[in-house]
CSV table of C-alpha atoms and ligand atoms in Angstrom, one decimal:
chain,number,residue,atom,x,y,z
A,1,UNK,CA,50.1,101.8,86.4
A,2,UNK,CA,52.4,104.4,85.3
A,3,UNK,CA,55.0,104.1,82.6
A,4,UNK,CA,58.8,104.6,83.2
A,5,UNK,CA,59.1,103.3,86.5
A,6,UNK,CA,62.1,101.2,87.6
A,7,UNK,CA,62.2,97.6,86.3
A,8,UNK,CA,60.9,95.0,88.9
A,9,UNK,CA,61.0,91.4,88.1
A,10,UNK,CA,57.5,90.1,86.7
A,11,UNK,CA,56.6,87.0,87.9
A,12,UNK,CA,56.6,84.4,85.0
A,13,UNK,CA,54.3,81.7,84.7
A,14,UNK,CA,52.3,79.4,82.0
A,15,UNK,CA,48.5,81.2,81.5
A,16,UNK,CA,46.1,78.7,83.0
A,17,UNK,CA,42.0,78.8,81.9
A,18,UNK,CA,41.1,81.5,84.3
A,19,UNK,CA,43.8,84.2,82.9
A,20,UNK,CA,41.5,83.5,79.4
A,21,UNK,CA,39.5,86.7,79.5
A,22,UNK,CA,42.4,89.0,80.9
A,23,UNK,CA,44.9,88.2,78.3
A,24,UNK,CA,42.1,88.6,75.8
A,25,UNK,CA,41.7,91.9,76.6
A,26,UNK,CA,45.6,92.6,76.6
A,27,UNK,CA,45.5,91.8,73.2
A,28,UNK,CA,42.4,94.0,72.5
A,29,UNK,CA,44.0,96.8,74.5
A,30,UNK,CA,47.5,96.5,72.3
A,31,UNK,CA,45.2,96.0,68.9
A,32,UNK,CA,46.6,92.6,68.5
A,33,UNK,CA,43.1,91.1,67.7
A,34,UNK,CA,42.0,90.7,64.0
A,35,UNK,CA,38.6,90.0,62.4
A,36,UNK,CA,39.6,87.0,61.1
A,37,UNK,CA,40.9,85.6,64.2
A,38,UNK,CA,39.0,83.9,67.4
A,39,UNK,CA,40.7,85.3,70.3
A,40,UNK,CA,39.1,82.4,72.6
A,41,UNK,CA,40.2,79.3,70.2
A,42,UNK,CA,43.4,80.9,69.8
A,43,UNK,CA,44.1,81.1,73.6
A,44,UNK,CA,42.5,77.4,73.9
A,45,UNK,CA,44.7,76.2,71.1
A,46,UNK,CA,48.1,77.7,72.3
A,47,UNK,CA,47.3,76.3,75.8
A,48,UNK,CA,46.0,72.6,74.3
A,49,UNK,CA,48.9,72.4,72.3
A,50,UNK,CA,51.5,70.2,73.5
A,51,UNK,CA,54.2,72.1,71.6
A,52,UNK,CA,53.3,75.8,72.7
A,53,UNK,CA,52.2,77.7,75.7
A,54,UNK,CA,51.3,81.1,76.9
A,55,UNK,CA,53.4,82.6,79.0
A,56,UNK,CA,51.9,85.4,81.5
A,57,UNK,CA,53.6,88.2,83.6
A,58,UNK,CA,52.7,89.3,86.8
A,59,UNK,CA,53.1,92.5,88.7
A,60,UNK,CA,52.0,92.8,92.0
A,61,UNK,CA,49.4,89.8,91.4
A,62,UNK,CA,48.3,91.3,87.8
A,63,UNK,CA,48.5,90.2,84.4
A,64,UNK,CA,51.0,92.8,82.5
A,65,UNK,CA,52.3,91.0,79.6
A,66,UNK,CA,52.0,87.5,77.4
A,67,UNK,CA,53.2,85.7,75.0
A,68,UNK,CA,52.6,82.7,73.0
A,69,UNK,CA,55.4,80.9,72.3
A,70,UNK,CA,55.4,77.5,70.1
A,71,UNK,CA,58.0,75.6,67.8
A,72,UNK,CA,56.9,73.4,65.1
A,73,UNK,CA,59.6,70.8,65.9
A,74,UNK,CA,62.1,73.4,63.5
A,75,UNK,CA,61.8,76.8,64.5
A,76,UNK,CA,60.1,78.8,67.5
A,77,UNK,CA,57.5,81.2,66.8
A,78,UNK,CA,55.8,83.5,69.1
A,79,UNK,CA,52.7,85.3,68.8
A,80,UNK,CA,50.5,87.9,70.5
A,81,UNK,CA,53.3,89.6,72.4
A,82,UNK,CA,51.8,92.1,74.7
A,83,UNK,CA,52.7,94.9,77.2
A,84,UNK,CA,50.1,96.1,79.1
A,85,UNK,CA,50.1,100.2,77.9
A,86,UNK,CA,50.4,101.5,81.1
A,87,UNK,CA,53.5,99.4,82.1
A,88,UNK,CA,55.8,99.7,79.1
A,89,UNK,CA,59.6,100.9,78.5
A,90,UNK,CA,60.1,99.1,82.4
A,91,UNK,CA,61.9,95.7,80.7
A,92,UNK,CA,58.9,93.7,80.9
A,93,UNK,CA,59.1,92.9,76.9
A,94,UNK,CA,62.6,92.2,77.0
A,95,UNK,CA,61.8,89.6,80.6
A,96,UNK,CA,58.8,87.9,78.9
A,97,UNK,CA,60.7,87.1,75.5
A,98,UNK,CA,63.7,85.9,77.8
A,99,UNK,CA,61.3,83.6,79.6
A,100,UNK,CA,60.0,82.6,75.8
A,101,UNK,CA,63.5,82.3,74.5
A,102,UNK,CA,64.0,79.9,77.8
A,103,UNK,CA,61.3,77.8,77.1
A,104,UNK,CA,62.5,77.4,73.1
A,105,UNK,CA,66.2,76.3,74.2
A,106,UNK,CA,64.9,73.7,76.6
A,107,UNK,CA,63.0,72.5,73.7
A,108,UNK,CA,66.0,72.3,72.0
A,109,UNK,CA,65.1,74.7,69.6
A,110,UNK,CA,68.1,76.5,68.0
A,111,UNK,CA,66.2,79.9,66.6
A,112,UNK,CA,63.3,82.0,67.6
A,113,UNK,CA,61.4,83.8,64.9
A,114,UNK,CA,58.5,86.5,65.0
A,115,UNK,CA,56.3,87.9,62.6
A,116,UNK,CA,55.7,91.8,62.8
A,117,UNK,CA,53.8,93.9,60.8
A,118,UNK,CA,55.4,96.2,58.2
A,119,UNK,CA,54.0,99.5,60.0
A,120,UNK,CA,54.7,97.9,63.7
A,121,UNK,CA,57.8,99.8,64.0
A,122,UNK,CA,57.8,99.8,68.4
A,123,UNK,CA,58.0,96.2,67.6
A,124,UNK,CA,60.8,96.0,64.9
A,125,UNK,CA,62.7,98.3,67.3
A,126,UNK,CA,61.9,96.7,70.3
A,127,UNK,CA,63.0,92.8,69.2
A,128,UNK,CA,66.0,94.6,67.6
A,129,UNK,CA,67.1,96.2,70.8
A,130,UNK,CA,67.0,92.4,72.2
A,131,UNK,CA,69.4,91.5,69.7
A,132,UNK,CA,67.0,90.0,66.9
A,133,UNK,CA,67.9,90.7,63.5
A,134,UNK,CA,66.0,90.8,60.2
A,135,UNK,CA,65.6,87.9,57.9
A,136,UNK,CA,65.8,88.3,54.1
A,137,UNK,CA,62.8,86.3,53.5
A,138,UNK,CA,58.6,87.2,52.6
A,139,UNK,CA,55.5,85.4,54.2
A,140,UNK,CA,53.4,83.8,51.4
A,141,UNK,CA,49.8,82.8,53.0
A,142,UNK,CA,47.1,81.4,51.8
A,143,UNK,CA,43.4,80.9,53.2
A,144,UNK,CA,42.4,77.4,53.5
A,145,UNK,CA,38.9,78.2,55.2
A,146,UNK,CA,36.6,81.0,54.1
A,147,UNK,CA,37.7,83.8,57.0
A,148,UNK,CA,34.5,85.7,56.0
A,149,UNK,CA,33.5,89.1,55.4
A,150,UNK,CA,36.1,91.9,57.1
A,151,UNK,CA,33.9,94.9,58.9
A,152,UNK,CA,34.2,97.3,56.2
A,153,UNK,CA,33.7,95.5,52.9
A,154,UNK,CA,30.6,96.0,51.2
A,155,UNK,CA,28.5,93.5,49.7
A,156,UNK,CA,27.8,93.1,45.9
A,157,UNK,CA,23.8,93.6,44.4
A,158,UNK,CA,23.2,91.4,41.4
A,159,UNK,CA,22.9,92.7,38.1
A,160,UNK,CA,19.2,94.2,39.5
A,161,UNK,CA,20.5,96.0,41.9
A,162,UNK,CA,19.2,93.5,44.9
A,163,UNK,CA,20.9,91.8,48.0
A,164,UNK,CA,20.0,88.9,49.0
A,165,UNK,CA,19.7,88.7,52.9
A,166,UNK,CA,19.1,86.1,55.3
A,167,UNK,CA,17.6,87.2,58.5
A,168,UNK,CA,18.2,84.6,61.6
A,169,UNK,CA,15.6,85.2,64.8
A,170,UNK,CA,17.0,84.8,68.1
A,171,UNK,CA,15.5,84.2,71.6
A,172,UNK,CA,16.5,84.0,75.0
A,173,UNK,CA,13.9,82.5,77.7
A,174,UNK,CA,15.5,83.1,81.0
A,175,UNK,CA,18.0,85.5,82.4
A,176,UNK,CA,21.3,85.1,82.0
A,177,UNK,CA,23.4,83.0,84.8
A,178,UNK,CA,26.6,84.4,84.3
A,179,UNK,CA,27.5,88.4,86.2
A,180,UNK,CA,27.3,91.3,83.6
A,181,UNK,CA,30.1,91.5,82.1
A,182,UNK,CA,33.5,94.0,83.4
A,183,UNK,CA,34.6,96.6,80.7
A,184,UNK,CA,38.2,95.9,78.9
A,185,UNK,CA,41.0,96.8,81.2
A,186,UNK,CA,42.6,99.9,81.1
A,187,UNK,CA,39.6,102.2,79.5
A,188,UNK,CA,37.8,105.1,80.7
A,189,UNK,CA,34.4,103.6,79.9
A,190,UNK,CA,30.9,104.9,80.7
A,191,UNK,CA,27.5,103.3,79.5
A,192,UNK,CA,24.9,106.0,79.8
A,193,UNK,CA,20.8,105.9,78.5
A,194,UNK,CA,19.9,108.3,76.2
A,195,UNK,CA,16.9,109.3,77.2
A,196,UNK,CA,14.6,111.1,74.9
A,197,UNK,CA,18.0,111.3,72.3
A,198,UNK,CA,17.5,114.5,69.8
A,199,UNK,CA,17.2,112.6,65.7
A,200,UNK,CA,20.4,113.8,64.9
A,201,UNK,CA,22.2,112.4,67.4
A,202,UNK,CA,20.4,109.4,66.9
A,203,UNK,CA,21.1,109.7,63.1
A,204,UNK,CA,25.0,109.8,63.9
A,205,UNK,CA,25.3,106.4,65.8
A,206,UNK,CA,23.0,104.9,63.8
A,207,UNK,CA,24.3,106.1,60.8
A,208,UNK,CA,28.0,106.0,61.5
A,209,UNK,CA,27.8,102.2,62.8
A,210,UNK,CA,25.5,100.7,60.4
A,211,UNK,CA,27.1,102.0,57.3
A,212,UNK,CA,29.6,99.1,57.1
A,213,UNK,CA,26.4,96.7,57.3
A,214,UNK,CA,23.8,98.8,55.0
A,215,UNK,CA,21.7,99.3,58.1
A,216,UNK,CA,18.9,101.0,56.4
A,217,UNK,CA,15.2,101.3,58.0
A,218,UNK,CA,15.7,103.6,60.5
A,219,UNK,CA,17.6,106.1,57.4
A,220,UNK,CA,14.2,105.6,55.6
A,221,UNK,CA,12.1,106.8,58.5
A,222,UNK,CA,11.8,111.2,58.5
A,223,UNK,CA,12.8,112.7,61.2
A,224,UNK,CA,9.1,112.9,62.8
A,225,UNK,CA,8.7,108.9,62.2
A,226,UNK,CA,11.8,108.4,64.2
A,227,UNK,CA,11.6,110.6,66.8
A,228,UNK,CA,8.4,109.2,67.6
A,229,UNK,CA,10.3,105.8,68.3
A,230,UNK,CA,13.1,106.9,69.9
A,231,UNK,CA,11.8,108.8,72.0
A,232,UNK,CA,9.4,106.9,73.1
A,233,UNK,CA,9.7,106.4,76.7
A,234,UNK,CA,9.3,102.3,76.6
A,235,UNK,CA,12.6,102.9,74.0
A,236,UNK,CA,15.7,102.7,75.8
A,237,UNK,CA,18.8,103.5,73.9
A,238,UNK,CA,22.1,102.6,76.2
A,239,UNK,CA,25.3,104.5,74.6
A,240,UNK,CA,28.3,103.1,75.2
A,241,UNK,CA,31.3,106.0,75.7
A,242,UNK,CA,34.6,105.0,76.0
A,243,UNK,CA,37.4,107.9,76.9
A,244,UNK,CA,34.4,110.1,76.8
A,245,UNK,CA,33.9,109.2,72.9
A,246,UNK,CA,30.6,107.8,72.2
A,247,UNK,CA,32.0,104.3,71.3
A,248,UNK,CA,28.4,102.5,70.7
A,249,UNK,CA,25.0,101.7,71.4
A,250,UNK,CA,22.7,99.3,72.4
A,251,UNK,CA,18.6,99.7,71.5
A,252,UNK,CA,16.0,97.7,73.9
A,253,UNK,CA,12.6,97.9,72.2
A,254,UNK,CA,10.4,97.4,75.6
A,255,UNK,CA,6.8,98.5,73.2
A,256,UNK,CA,5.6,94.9,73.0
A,257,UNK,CA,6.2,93.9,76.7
A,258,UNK,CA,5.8,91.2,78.1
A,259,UNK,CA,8.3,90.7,75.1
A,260,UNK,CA,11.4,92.5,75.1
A,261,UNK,CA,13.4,93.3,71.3
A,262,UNK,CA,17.2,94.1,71.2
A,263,UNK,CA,16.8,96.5,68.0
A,264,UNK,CA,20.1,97.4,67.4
A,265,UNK,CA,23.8,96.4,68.7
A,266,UNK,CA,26.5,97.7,67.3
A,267,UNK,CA,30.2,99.3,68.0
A,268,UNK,CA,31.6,102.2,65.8
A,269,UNK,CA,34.5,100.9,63.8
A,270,UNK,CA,37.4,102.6,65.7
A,271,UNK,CA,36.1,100.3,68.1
A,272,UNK,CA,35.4,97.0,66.9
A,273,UNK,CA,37.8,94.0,68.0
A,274,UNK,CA,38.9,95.7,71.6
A,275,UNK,CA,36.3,93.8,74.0
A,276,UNK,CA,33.4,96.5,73.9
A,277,UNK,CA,31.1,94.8,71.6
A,278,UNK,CA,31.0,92.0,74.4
A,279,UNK,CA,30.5,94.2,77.1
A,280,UNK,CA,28.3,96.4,75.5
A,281,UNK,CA,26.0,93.1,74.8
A,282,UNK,CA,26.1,91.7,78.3
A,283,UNK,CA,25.3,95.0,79.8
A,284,UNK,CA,22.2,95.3,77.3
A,285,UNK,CA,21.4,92.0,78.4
A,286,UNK,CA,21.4,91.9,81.9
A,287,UNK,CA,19.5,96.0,81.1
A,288,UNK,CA,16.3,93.4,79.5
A,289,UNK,CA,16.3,91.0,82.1
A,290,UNK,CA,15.9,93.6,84.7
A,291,UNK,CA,12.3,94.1,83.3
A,292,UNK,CA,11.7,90.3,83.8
A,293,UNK,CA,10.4,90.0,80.7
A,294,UNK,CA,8.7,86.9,79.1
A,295,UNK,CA,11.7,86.2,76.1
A,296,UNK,CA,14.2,88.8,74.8
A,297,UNK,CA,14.8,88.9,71.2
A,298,UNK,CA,17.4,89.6,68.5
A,299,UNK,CA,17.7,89.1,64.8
A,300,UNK,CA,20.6,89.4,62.6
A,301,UNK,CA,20.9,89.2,58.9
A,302,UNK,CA,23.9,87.9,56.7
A,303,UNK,CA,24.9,91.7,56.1
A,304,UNK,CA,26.1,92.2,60.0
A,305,UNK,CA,29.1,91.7,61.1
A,306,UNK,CA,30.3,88.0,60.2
A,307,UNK,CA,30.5,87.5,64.5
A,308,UNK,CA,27.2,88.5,65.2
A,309,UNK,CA,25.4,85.6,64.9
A,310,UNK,CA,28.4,83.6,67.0
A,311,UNK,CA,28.5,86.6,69.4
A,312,UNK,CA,24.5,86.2,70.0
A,313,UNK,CA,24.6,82.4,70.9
A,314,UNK,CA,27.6,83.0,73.1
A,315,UNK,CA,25.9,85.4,75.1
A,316,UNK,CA,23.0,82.9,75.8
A,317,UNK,CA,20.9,83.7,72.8
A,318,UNK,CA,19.3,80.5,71.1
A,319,UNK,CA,18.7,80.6,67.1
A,320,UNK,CA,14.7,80.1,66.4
A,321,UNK,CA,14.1,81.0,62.5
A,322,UNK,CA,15.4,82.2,59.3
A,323,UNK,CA,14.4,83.6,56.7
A,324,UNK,CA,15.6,84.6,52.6
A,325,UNK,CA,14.7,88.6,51.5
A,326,UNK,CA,15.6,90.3,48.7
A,327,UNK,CA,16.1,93.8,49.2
A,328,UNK,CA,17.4,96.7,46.8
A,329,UNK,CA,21.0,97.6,47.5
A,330,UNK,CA,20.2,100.6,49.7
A,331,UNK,CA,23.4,102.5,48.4
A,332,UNK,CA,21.4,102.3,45.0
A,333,UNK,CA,18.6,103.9,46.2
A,334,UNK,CA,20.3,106.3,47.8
A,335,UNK,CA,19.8,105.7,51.3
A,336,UNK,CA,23.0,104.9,52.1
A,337,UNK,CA,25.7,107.7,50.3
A,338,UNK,CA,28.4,106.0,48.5
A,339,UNK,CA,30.1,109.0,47.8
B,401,COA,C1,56.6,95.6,71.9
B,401,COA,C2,56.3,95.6,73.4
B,401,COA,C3,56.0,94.2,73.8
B,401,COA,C4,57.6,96.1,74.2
B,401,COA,O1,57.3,96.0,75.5
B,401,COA,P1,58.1,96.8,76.7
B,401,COA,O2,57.8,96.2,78.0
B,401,COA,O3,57.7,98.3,76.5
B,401,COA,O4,59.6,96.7,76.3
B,401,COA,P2,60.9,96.7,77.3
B,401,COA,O5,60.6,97.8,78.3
B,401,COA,O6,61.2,95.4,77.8
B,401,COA,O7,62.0,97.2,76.3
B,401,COA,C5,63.1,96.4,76.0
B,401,COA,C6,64.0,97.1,75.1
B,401,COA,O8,63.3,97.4,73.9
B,401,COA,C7,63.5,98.8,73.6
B,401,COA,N1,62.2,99.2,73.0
B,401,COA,C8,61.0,99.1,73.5
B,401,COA,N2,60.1,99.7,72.7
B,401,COA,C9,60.8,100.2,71.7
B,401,COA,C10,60.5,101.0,70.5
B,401,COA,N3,59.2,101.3,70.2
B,401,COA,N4,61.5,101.4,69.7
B,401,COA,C11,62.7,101.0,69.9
B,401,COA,N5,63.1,100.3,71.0
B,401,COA,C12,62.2,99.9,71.9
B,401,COA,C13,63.6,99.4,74.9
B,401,COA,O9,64.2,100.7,74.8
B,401,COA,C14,64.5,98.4,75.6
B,401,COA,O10,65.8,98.6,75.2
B,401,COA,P3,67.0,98.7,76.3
B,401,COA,O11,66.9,97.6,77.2
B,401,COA,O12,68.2,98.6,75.4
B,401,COA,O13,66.8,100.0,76.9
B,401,COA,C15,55.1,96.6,73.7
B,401,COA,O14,55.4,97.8,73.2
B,401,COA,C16,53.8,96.1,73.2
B,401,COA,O15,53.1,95.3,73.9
B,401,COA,N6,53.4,96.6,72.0
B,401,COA,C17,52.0,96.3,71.5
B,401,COA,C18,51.9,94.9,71.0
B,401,COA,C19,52.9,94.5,69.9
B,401,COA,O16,53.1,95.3,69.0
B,401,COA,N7,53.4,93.3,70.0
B,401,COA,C20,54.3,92.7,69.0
B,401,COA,C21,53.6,92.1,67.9
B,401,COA,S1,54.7,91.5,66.7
């Protein structure tokens, strides 16, 4: 898909259960995702709903473009607008908001409104080039469920300078059913073992991932300690590489075989929220099973990422323990540079 070709009609139709994963990863790939929000019950709720829908666009049998459109019996809304990168500036915006505008006016809804971010200035210019104009008024929000932690906010130690952690073990007693899963759409994306990884390069995925989530042992080990596990040949460290960036990494801890430990998991932070952490975990997954091992095994603590946990169990992982530490803030002890 090439941008600036000539305008072809897109082909127009409501999103059905199978288009799930592929609009998902539209929105990743146009950054339309947030933290806070669940892609998947989003796409079941717009579908459920009897007063919204998602509308897809085809090209040539692809998905190119969606839009959620709704009305709450007042105005019409839509959210999650999307143009596939590689097939912008060809009219397919202006076609798919037409189609949403359509669906509004035979609801008899007399106005269309959208909400766009103050720094999303393509999409000020491109509703204003379809004739939408800017309303005088603010959006006041509130939070009416805790939306969690966001990726880069740092915990608080008590006045002792501890954290209080809870750790929950994971397990997973037969292969997964499911095909590993495909990359997002539309990225250059490589998933290569490091084998024998020199420490420092180590020390920069490891360093530059867990930072956000005071991922610590492995900054307390020398470099001799930690070369001697990473190194190790039953080690296998998968890094994930995404336009030839080194995007993420996935650790399988094969040392205690029949058993087999996923040490570490995690996506740099330019990267989190676009689809990779997903694919990234299946591949690792489907990696472990390969060895046929007895159980694979995972643990995360409440200092991850708030998804984790929900991320684990929805890739077939079953929650078996728990348990309550106290640790000392490693940014206190200087393991982790505040700065
Ligand atoms: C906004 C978006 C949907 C536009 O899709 P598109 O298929 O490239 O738009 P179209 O080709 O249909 O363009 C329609 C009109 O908008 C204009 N337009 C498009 N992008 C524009 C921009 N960045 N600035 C000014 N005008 C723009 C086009 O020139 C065209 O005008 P014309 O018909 O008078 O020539 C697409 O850029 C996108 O998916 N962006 C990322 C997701 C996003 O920001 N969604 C909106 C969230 S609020």
């Amino acid at each position: 898909m090439t941008a600036s070709e000539p305008t072809v009609d897109l082909t127009i139709r409501p999103a059905r259960a199978e288009d799930a994963e592929t609009l998902i990863d539209l929105w990743n790939i146009c950054a339309l995702t947030r933290w806070w929000n669940d892609p998947r019950q989003d796409f079941q709720r717009f579908t459920d709903s009897a007063n919204a829908d998602i509308l897809v666009g085809e090209d040539d049998g692809q998905v190119v473009a969606g839009v959620c459109v709704g009305h709450d019996g007042h105005r019409g809304w839509y959210y999650y607008l999307a143009v596939h990168p590689g097939c912008r500036n060809r009219g397919y915006g202006r076609q798919i908001v037409r189609a949403a505008e359509l669906w509004l006016s035979e609801r008899e809804i007399p106005k269309a409104q959208a909400m766009i971010r103050q720094q999303n200035q393509e999409a000020a210019g491109f509703y204003e080039a379809l004739g939408y104009g800017h309303d005088a008024v603010g959006v006041v929000s509130r939070w009416l469920r805790d939306p969690g932690l966001p990726p880069d906010s740092s915990v608080s130690p008590d006045s002792e300078g501890n954290l209080d952690v809870t750790i929950t073990y994971l397990e997973m007693t037969s292969p997964p059913q499911d095909a590993p899963p495909h990359p997002p759409a539309g990225q250059r994306v490589a998933l290569m073992r490091a084998e024998r990884p020199p420490v420092s390069f180590y020390r920069f995925l490891y360093n530059t991932i867990g930072a956000a989530w005071l991922w610590w042992e492995r900054r307390a080990l020398d470099d001799e300690a930690l070369a001697r596990v990473i190194q190790d040949d039953r080690v296998e460290i998968y890094v994930l590489y995404v336009d030839g960036v080194p995007a993420g990494y996935a650790e399988l801890d094969r040392r205690a075989e029949p058993e087999i430990d996923l040490a570490y998991f995690g996506v740099m932070p330019e990267y989190i929220g676009r689809g990779f952490g997903r694919y990234l975990l299946g591949s690792a997954i489907h990696m472990a099973w390969s060895y046929a091992p007895e159980r694979l095994t995972v643990n995360t603590n409440t200092l991850d990422h708030p998804r984790a946990l929900s991320l684990y169990q929805k890739a077939g992982f079953t929650p078996v323990g728990q348990e309550s530490r106290t640790i000392i803030d490693p940014r206190l002890t200087g393991l982790i540079p505040t700065r």
